[in-house]
Each structure stands twice: as structure tokens, then as C-alpha cells.
Coordinates of C-alpha atoms in Angstrom, one line a residue:
M1 CA 0.5 -30.0 3.9
S2 CA -1.7 -28.0 6.2
I3 CA -1.0 -24.5 7.5
S4 CA -2.2 -23.0 10.6
L5 CA -2.7 -19.3 10.8
T6 CA -3.1 -17.0 13.6
P7 CA -6.4 -15.3 14.0
D8 CA -4.8 -12.0 12.8
R9 CA -3.3 -13.5 9.8
E10 CA -6.5 -15.4 8.8
Q11 CA -8.4 -11.9 9.3
F12 CA -5.8 -10.3 7.1
I13 CA -6.3 -12.9 4.3
K14 CA -10.3 -12.6 4.6
T15 CA -10.0 -8.8 4.4
K16 CA -7.8 -9.0 1.2
L17 CA -10.4 -11.5 -0.3
Q18 CA -13.3 -9.2 0.5
A19 CA -11.6 -6.2 -1.0
G20 CA -11.8 -8.2 -4.2
K21 CA -8.3 -7.8 -5.4
Y22 CA -7.5 -11.6 -4.9
N23 CA -9.5 -14.5 -5.9
S24 CA -8.4 -17.1 -3.3
A25 CA -6.3 -17.7 -0.3
R26 CA -4.1 -19.9 -2.5
E27 CA -3.4 -16.8 -4.7
I28 CA -2.5 -14.8 -1.7
L29 CA -0.2 -17.6 -0.5
E30 CA 1.4 -18.0 -4.1
I31 CA 2.2 -14.1 -4.0
A32 CA 3.5 -14.2 -0.5
L33 CA 5.9 -17.1 -1.4
K34 CA 7.1 -15.5 -4.4
L35 CA 7.8 -12.3 -2.5
L36 CA 9.6 -14.4 0.1
D37 CA 11.8 -15.9 -2.6
E38 CA 12.6 -12.5 -4.0
Y39 CA 13.4 -11.3 -0.6
D40 CA 15.8 -14.2 0.1
R41 CA 17.5 -13.7 -3.3
A42 CA 18.0 -10.0 -2.4
D43 CA 19.2 -10.7 0.9
S44 CA 21.7 -13.1 -0.5
E45 CA 23.0 -10.6 -3.1
W46 CA 23.2 -8.0 -0.4
S47 CA 25.4 -10.2 1.7
R48 CA 27.6 -11.1 -1.4
Q49 CA 28.0 -7.4 -2.1
V50 CA 29.0 -6.6 1.4
G51 CA 31.5 -9.4 1.3
I52 CA 33.0 -7.9 -1.8
K53 CA 33.2 -4.4 -0.4
I54 CA 34.8 -5.9 2.9
D55 CA 37.4 -7.9 0.7
E56 CA 38.1 -4.5 -1.2
A57 CA 38.7 -2.7 2.0
I58 CA 40.8 -5.3 3.4
S59 CA 42.8 -5.2 0.2
A60 CA 43.0 -1.5 0.3
S61 CA 44.1 -1.4 3.8
D62 CA 47.1 -3.6 2.8
R63 CA 48.2 -0.8 0.6
T64 CA 47.6 2.0 3.1
P65 CA 50.0 3.0 5.7
P66 CA 48.7 2.5 9.2
I67 CA 47.1 5.6 11.0
D68 CA 46.7 6.0 14.7
G69 CA 43.1 6.3 16.1
E70 CA 43.3 9.8 17.2
T71 CA 44.5 11.0 13.9
F72 CA 41.7 9.0 12.2
V73 CA 39.0 10.4 14.5
N74 CA 40.4 14.0 14.2
G75 CA 40.2 13.7 10.4
I76 CA 36.6 12.6 10.4
L77 CA 35.8 15.4 12.9
E78 CA 37.5 17.9 10.6
R79 CA 35.5 16.7 7.6
F80 CA 32.2 17.1 9.5
Q81 CA 33.2 20.5 10.4
Q82 CA 33.8 21.5 6.9
I83 CA 30.4 20.1 5.8
R84 CA 28.7 22.1 8.5
Q85 CA 30.6 25.3 7.3
A86 CA 29.4 24.9 3.7

């Protein structure tokens, strides 16, 4: 596989190599791929956690009597007012 880089990315890698922290472009790519994998796993976990919270909220709403929008918004505004006064 060959990889094409934009001039900016190529310069970025050259700068990192010149700084001496990395020994090769391959090492930089390995680190980048490892970080990408960690990012993907964290993103998947975040999505899973959000799904759980949504399911919990739906379940809780089944046990909570309905409330009209005006009452709901007024309750939120009242809480904000209490926080401001504290």
C-alpha cells in the first residue's frame, strides 16, 4: 500500500522527525493508527453509553406522569432563578 500525503502533512511529519522525538515516518504512522483505534473505541463506548442513558430515560418516562410544556419550562426557569440567587 502506498500513502499520499498533502504537503502540509508531509511537512508535519518532517518537523516531528527533525525534532528527534520519532525515529521514522513509520513510527509516526504507527502511533497515529494506534490513536485512531483508541479514538474509534472511545467513540463506540460513548455511543453505547448514550444509548443506555436514552433507554433509561425512556423507561423512567414510562413511570412518570406526563407534564405539559409550559409547566416543564417554568420549572426549569425557576431552578435557574434559584441558582442565580444562591
